[in-house]
mmCIF file of C-alpha atoms in Angstrom:
data_model
loop_
_atom_site.group_PDB
_atom_site.id
_atom_site.type_symbol
_atom_site.label_atom_id
_atom_site.label_comp_id
_atom_site.label_asym_id
_atom_site.label_seq_id
_atom_site.Cartn_x
_atom_site.Cartn_y
_atom_site.Cartn_z
ATOM 1 C CA MET I 590 61.710 -6.630 -3.920
ATOM 2 C CA ALA I 591 61.804 -5.616 -0.234
ATOM 3 C CA LEU I 592 58.020 -5.905 -0.007
ATOM 4 C CA ASP I 593 58.130 -9.400 -1.530
ATOM 5 C CA THR I 594 60.777 -10.441 0.990
ATOM 6 C CA MET I 595 58.753 -9.123 3.940
ATOM 7 C CA LEU I 596 55.624 -10.886 2.725
ATOM 8 C CA ALA I 597 57.553 -14.135 2.308
ATOM 9 C CA ILE I 598 58.935 -13.859 5.847
ATOM 10 C CA LEU I 599 55.448 -13.153 7.206
ATOM 11 C CA VAL I 600 53.967 -16.172 5.441
ATOM 12 C CA ILE I 601 56.744 -18.449 6.668
ATOM 13 C CA SER I 602 56.363 -17.173 10.235
ATOM 14 C CA LEU I 603 52.671 -18.074 10.202
ATOM 15 C CA MET I 604 53.334 -21.642 9.113
ATOM 16 C CA LYS I 605 52.883 -24.373 11.708
ATOM 17 C CA GLU I 606 54.015 -27.939 11.668
ATOM 18 C CA PRO I 607 51.182 -30.445 11.538
ATOM 19 C CA LYS I 608 50.465 -31.972 14.928
ATOM 20 C CA VAL I 609 49.295 -35.255 13.484
ATOM 21 C CA LYS I 610 52.144 -37.451 12.373
ATOM 22 C CA VAL I 611 52.072 -40.811 10.723
ATOM 23 C CA LYS I 612 53.224 -43.460 13.122
ATOM 24 C CA ASN I 613 55.272 -46.508 12.349
ATOM 25 C CA GLU I 614 56.426 -44.998 9.052
ATOM 26 C CA VAL I 615 59.437 -46.897 7.789
ATOM 27 C CA SER I 616 61.871 -44.728 5.869
ATOM 28 C CA SER I 617 63.631 -46.258 2.894
ATOM 29 C CA THR I 618 67.385 -46.568 3.116
ATOM 30 C CA PHE I 619 69.694 -45.402 0.349
ATOM 31 C CA SER I 620 70.390 -49.034 -0.515
ATOM 32 C CA ASP I 621 66.676 -49.773 -0.928
ATOM 33 C CA ILE I 622 66.171 -46.740 -3.147
ATOM 34 C CA PHE I 623 69.243 -47.577 -5.246
ATOM 35 C CA LYS I 624 68.025 -51.139 -5.779
ATOM 36 C CA SER I 625 64.600 -49.841 -6.774
ATOM 37 C CA VAL I 626 66.173 -47.485 -9.317
ATOM 38 C CA ILE I 627 68.263 -50.266 -10.857
ATOM 39 C CA THR I 628 65.230 -52.548 -10.981
ATOM 40 C CA THR I 629 63.185 -49.838 -12.689
ATOM 41 C CA LEU I 630 65.836 -49.321 -15.351
ATOM 42 C CA LYS I 631 66.146 -53.064 -15.957
ATOM 43 C CA VAL I 632 62.404 -53.560 -16.217
ATOM 44 C CA ASN I 633 61.931 -50.522 -18.451
ATOM 45 C CA PRO I 634 65.092 -50.030 -20.571
ATOM 46 C CA LYS I 635 63.117 -47.939 -23.060
ATOM 47 C CA LEU I 636 62.731 -45.325 -20.354
ATOM 48 C CA ILE I 637 66.452 -44.719 -19.877
ATOM 49 C CA ARG I 638 66.873 -44.712 -23.657
ATOM 50 C CA TRP I 639 64.140 -42.090 -23.950
ATOM 51 C CA MET I 640 65.776 -40.000 -21.226
ATOM 52 C CA LEU I 641 69.142 -40.122 -23.007
ATOM 53 C CA ILE I 642 67.733 -39.322 -26.452
ATOM 54 C CA SER I 643 65.452 -36.530 -25.316
ATOM 55 C CA GLN I 644 68.040 -34.852 -23.100
ATOM 56 C CA THR I 645 70.680 -35.027 -25.840
ATOM 57 C CA LEU I 646 68.563 -33.628 -28.650
ATOM 58 C CA ILE I 647 66.917 -30.949 -26.520
ATOM 59 C CA THR I 648 70.415 -29.874 -25.473
ATOM 60 C CA PHE I 649 71.236 -29.468 -29.171
ATOM 61 C CA THR I 650 68.043 -27.482 -29.647
ATOM 62 C CA SER I 651 68.827 -25.142 -26.749
ATOM 63 C CA MET I 652 72.392 -24.375 -27.847
ATOM 64 C CA PHE I 653 71.462 -21.570 -30.237
ATOM 65 C CA TYR I 654 70.003 -19.621 -27.316
ATOM 66 C CA PHE I 655 73.310 -19.719 -25.439
ATOM 67 C CA TYR I 656 75.815 -19.369 -28.272
ATOM 68 C CA TYR I 657 73.951 -16.587 -30.056
ATOM 69 C CA GLN I 658 74.487 -14.405 -27.000
ATOM 70 C CA ASN I 659 78.144 -14.210 -28.062
ATOM 71 C CA GLU I 660 76.969 -12.749 -31.373
ATOM 72 C CA MET I 661 74.833 -10.078 -29.711
ATOM 73 C CA VAL I 662 77.798 -7.702 -29.601
ATOM 74 C CA GLN I 663 76.716 -6.651 -33.085
ATOM 75 C CA LEU I 664 73.435 -5.319 -31.675
ATOM 76 C CA GLN I 665 72.786 -2.117 -29.790
ATOM 77 C CA SER I 666 72.051 -2.336 -26.078
ATOM 78 C CA TRP I 667 68.371 -1.431 -26.469
ATOM 79 C CA GLN I 668 67.981 -4.138 -29.112
ATOM 80 C CA ILE I 669 69.475 -6.734 -26.774
ATOM 81 C CA SER I 670 67.178 -5.637 -23.941
ATOM 82 C CA LEU I 671 64.135 -5.765 -26.199
ATOM 83 C CA MET I 672 65.092 -9.202 -27.476
ATOM 84 C CA MET I 673 65.590 -10.612 -23.975
ATOM 85 C CA LEU I 674 62.222 -9.193 -22.953
ATOM 86 C CA ALA I 675 60.638 -10.848 -25.979
ATOM 87 C CA SER I 676 62.381 -14.097 -25.006
ATOM 88 C CA CYS I 677 60.849 -13.955 -21.512
ATOM 89 C CA LEU I 678 57.384 -13.354 -22.932
ATOM 90 C CA ILE I 679 57.766 -16.218 -25.408
ATOM 91 C CA ASN I 680 58.924 -18.494 -22.575
ATOM 92 C CA ILE I 681 55.807 -17.621 -20.598
ATOM 93 C CA PHE I 682 53.690 -18.295 -23.657
ATOM 94 C CA GLY I 683 55.531 -21.590 -24.206
ATOM 95 C CA VAL I 684 54.791 -22.749 -20.656
ATOM 96 C CA TRP I 685 51.145 -21.764 -21.096
ATOM 97 C CA MET I 686 51.009 -23.708 -24.353
ATOM 98 C CA ALA I 687 52.548 -26.695 -22.571
ATOM 99 C CA SER I 688 49.630 -26.751 -20.130
ATOM 100 C CA LYS I 689 47.231 -26.975 -23.069
ATOM 101 C CA ILE I 690 49.183 -29.293 -25.355
ATOM 102 C CA GLY I 691 50.183 -31.607 -22.493
ATOM 103 C CA GLU I 692 46.532 -32.477 -21.937
ATOM 104 C CA LYS I 693 46.288 -34.006 -25.418
ATOM 105 C CA TRP I 694 49.802 -34.996 -26.461
ATOM 106 C CA THR I 695 52.608 -36.890 -24.772
ATOM 107 C CA SER I 696 56.138 -35.546 -24.574
ATOM 108 C CA ARG I 697 57.221 -38.077 -27.208
ATOM 109 C CA GLN I 698 54.673 -36.720 -29.674
ATOM 110 C CA VAL I 699 55.703 -33.137 -28.976
ATOM 111 C CA PHE I 700 59.362 -34.133 -29.219
ATOM 112 C CA LYS I 701 58.907 -35.488 -32.726
ATOM 113 C CA ILE I 702 57.533 -32.126 -33.813
ATOM 114 C CA ILE I 703 60.043 -29.915 -32.019
ATOM 115 C CA ILE I 704 63.150 -31.592 -33.434
ATOM 116 C CA PRO I 705 62.329 -31.149 -37.162
ATOM 117 C CA ILE I 706 61.159 -27.570 -36.527
ATOM 118 C CA SER I 707 64.468 -26.849 -34.790
ATOM 119 C CA ALA I 708 66.300 -28.481 -37.686
ATOM 120 C CA PHE I 709 64.694 -26.172 -40.240
ATOM 121 C CA LEU I 710 65.357 -23.167 -38.015
ATOM 122 C CA PHE I 711 69.048 -24.002 -37.740
ATOM 123 C CA LEU I 712 69.329 -24.502 -41.493
ATOM 124 C CA LEU I 713 68.352 -20.836 -41.841
ATOM 125 C CA ALA I 714 71.501 -19.881 -39.920
ATOM 126 C CA ILE I 715 73.509 -20.256 -43.139
ATOM 127 C CA LEU I 716 71.947 -16.971 -44.302
ATOM 128 C CA ALA I 717 73.941 -15.201 -41.557
ATOM 129 C CA ASN I 718 71.241 -12.556 -41.325
ATOM 130 C CA PRO I 719 70.837 -10.767 -37.957
ATOM 131 C CA ARG I 720 67.046 -10.751 -38.263
ATOM 132 C CA ILE I 721 67.029 -14.475 -39.038
ATOM 133 C CA TYR I 722 69.289 -15.076 -36.040
ATOM 134 C CA ILE I 723 66.846 -13.251 -33.763
ATOM 135 C CA PHE I 724 63.963 -15.286 -35.171
ATOM 136 C CA ILE I 725 65.822 -18.562 -34.551
ATOM 137 C CA PHE I 726 66.845 -17.394 -31.077
ATOM 138 C CA LEU I 727 63.294 -16.638 -29.978
ATOM 139 C CA ILE I 728 61.491 -19.592 -31.557
ATOM 140 C CA SER I 729 64.007 -22.282 -30.532
ATOM 141 C CA ASP I 730 63.985 -20.972 -26.960
ATOM 142 C CA GLY I 731 60.188 -21.005 -26.919
ATOM 143 C CA LEU I 732 60.104 -24.595 -28.174
ATOM 144 C CA VAL I 733 62.376 -25.750 -25.361
ATOM 145 C CA ALA I 734 60.318 -23.816 -22.793
ATOM 146 C CA MET I 735 57.187 -25.539 -24.076
ATOM 147 C CA PHE I 736 58.689 -29.039 -24.143
ATOM 148 C CA PHE I 737 60.163 -29.332 -20.654
ATOM 149 C CA PRO I 738 56.945 -28.984 -18.596
ATOM 150 C CA ILE I 739 55.308 -31.695 -20.723
ATOM 151 C CA TYR I 740 58.401 -33.886 -20.502
ATOM 152 C CA ASN I 741 58.769 -33.465 -16.729
ATOM 153 C CA ASN I 742 55.107 -34.261 -16.162
ATOM 154 C CA ASP I 743 55.306 -37.413 -18.287
ATOM 155 C CA ILE I 744 58.573 -38.595 -16.784
ATOM 156 C CA GLN I 745 57.210 -38.303 -13.236
ATOM 157 C CA GLN I 746 54.352 -40.627 -14.088
ATOM 158 C CA GLU I 747 56.836 -43.310 -15.153
ATOM 159 C CA PHE I 748 58.143 -43.812 -11.615
ATOM 160 C CA GLU I 749 56.705 -45.139 -8.389
ATOM 161 C CA SER I 750 56.360 -42.525 -5.668
ATOM 162 C CA HIS I 751 59.101 -43.906 -3.399
ATOM 163 C CA ILE I 752 61.808 -43.543 -6.072
ATOM 164 C CA ARG I 753 60.360 -40.608 -8.017
ATOM 165 C CA ALA I 754 62.604 -37.966 -6.464
ATOM 166 C CA THR I 755 65.689 -40.116 -7.005
ATOM 167 C CA MET I 756 64.827 -40.871 -10.628
ATOM 168 C CA LEU I 757 64.166 -37.202 -11.325
ATOM 169 C CA SER I 758 67.617 -36.482 -9.921
ATOM 170 C CA VAL I 759 69.062 -39.163 -12.201
ATOM 171 C CA ASN I 760 67.285 -37.550 -15.139
ATOM 172 C CA ALA I 761 68.681 -34.127 -14.212
ATOM 173 C CA MET I 762 72.163 -35.607 -13.839
ATOM 174 C CA ILE I 763 71.921 -37.147 -17.313
ATOM 175 C CA GLY I 764 71.028 -33.738 -18.736
ATOM 176 C CA SER I 765 73.924 -32.061 -16.924
ATOM 177 C CA LEU I 766 76.472 -34.642 -18.091
ATOM 178 C CA ILE I 767 75.276 -34.324 -21.675
ATOM 179 C CA MET I 768 75.603 -30.531 -21.525
ATOM 180 C CA ILE I 769 79.103 -30.785 -20.041
ATOM 181 C CA PHE I 770 80.177 -32.853 -23.043
ATOM 182 C CA ILE I 771 78.213 -31.246 -25.889
ATOM 183 C CA PHE I 772 78.596 -27.535 -25.141
ATOM 184 C CA PRO I 773 82.429 -27.406 -25.236
ATOM 185 C CA LEU I 774 82.381 -29.596 -28.353
ATOM 186 C CA MET I 775 79.987 -27.215 -30.103
ATOM 187 C CA GLY I 776 82.125 -24.276 -29.007
ATOM 188 C CA MET I 777 85.196 -25.794 -30.661
ATOM 189 C CA ILE I 778 83.235 -26.484 -33.844
ATOM 190 C CA ILE I 779 82.016 -22.870 -33.948
ATOM 191 C CA ASP I 780 85.570 -21.595 -33.486
ATOM 192 C CA TYR I 781 86.717 -23.795 -36.358
ATOM 193 C CA LEU I 782 83.852 -23.429 -38.858
ATOM 194 C CA SER I 783 82.075 -20.184 -37.829
ATOM 195 C CA PHE I 784 78.740 -19.661 -36.104
ATOM 196 C CA SER I 785 76.426 -19.852 -39.122
ATOM 197 C CA ILE I 786 78.009 -22.904 -40.741
ATOM 198 C CA SER I 787 78.140 -24.822 -37.462
ATOM 199 C CA PHE I 788 74.437 -24.389 -36.838
ATOM 200 C CA MET I 789 73.637 -25.195 -40.446
ATOM 201 C CA TYR I 790 75.376 -28.557 -39.979
ATOM 202 C CA LEU I 791 73.559 -29.027 -36.683
ATOM 203 C CA GLY I 792 70.306 -28.400 -38.545
ATOM 204 C CA ILE I 793 71.208 -31.077 -41.083
ATOM 205 C CA PHE I 794 72.006 -33.497 -38.270
ATOM 206 C CA LEU I 795 68.712 -32.832 -36.485
ATOM 207 C CA LEU I 796 66.836 -33.194 -39.755
ATOM 208 C CA LEU I 797 68.373 -36.633 -40.325
ATOM 209 C CA VAL I 798 67.577 -37.562 -36.744
ATOM 210 C CA SER I 799 63.955 -36.476 -37.110
ATOM 211 C CA ILE I 800 63.605 -38.602 -40.244
ATOM 212 C CA GLY I 801 65.194 -41.793 -38.963
ATOM 213 C CA ILE I 802 66.558 -42.122 -35.455
ATOM 214 C CA LEU I 803 63.438 -40.872 -33.658
ATOM 215 C CA LYS I 804 61.720 -44.132 -34.562
ATOM 216 C CA ILE I 805 63.539 -45.783 -31.662
ATOM 217 C CA THR I 806 61.548 -43.683 -29.197
ATOM 218 C CA GLU I 807 58.342 -45.444 -30.206
#
């Protein structure tokens, strides 16, 4: 860690600002950027709808990863460490797969595969089997890790360069607001119904969504 820090400092110290600067560059004001964002959303309402749907359902898909960590108390410490290591490796593999799949498929196409797979995984939670839980934990996390690079790449191409950073911030804000609402709600449902039953019902919901509601993303 110390060596990495020293190397980083050395690299930064060797950096130099470019001497050639673009003259007469007119910076956009906040008002101009805001108007451009509103115009983009009005011209392309399907885009904001896609952002809302994808962020919501991927949040549902990622919840098992977070809430199962409360159930890990039943495992021994070495089992937890091994599982988290496996999760990291699967995440790396998922990102690598995203670089390959993203060349052929759009995020919408990948999305329509991930949601039904996640639905079937969550339906298995009703078995309340520790080994099944670990399987769901690893695979659902890998699916999310694979989806986001493809999604982020596609979503960037939807925006003009001068508002891209702002729209990406809007997209991130949408995801954060959805998580703020959904995660406490799911926590209350788990407290009321139990972990396995709650995720079984979530699996049923995602299965219904994958059959019908996903048509609106076309």
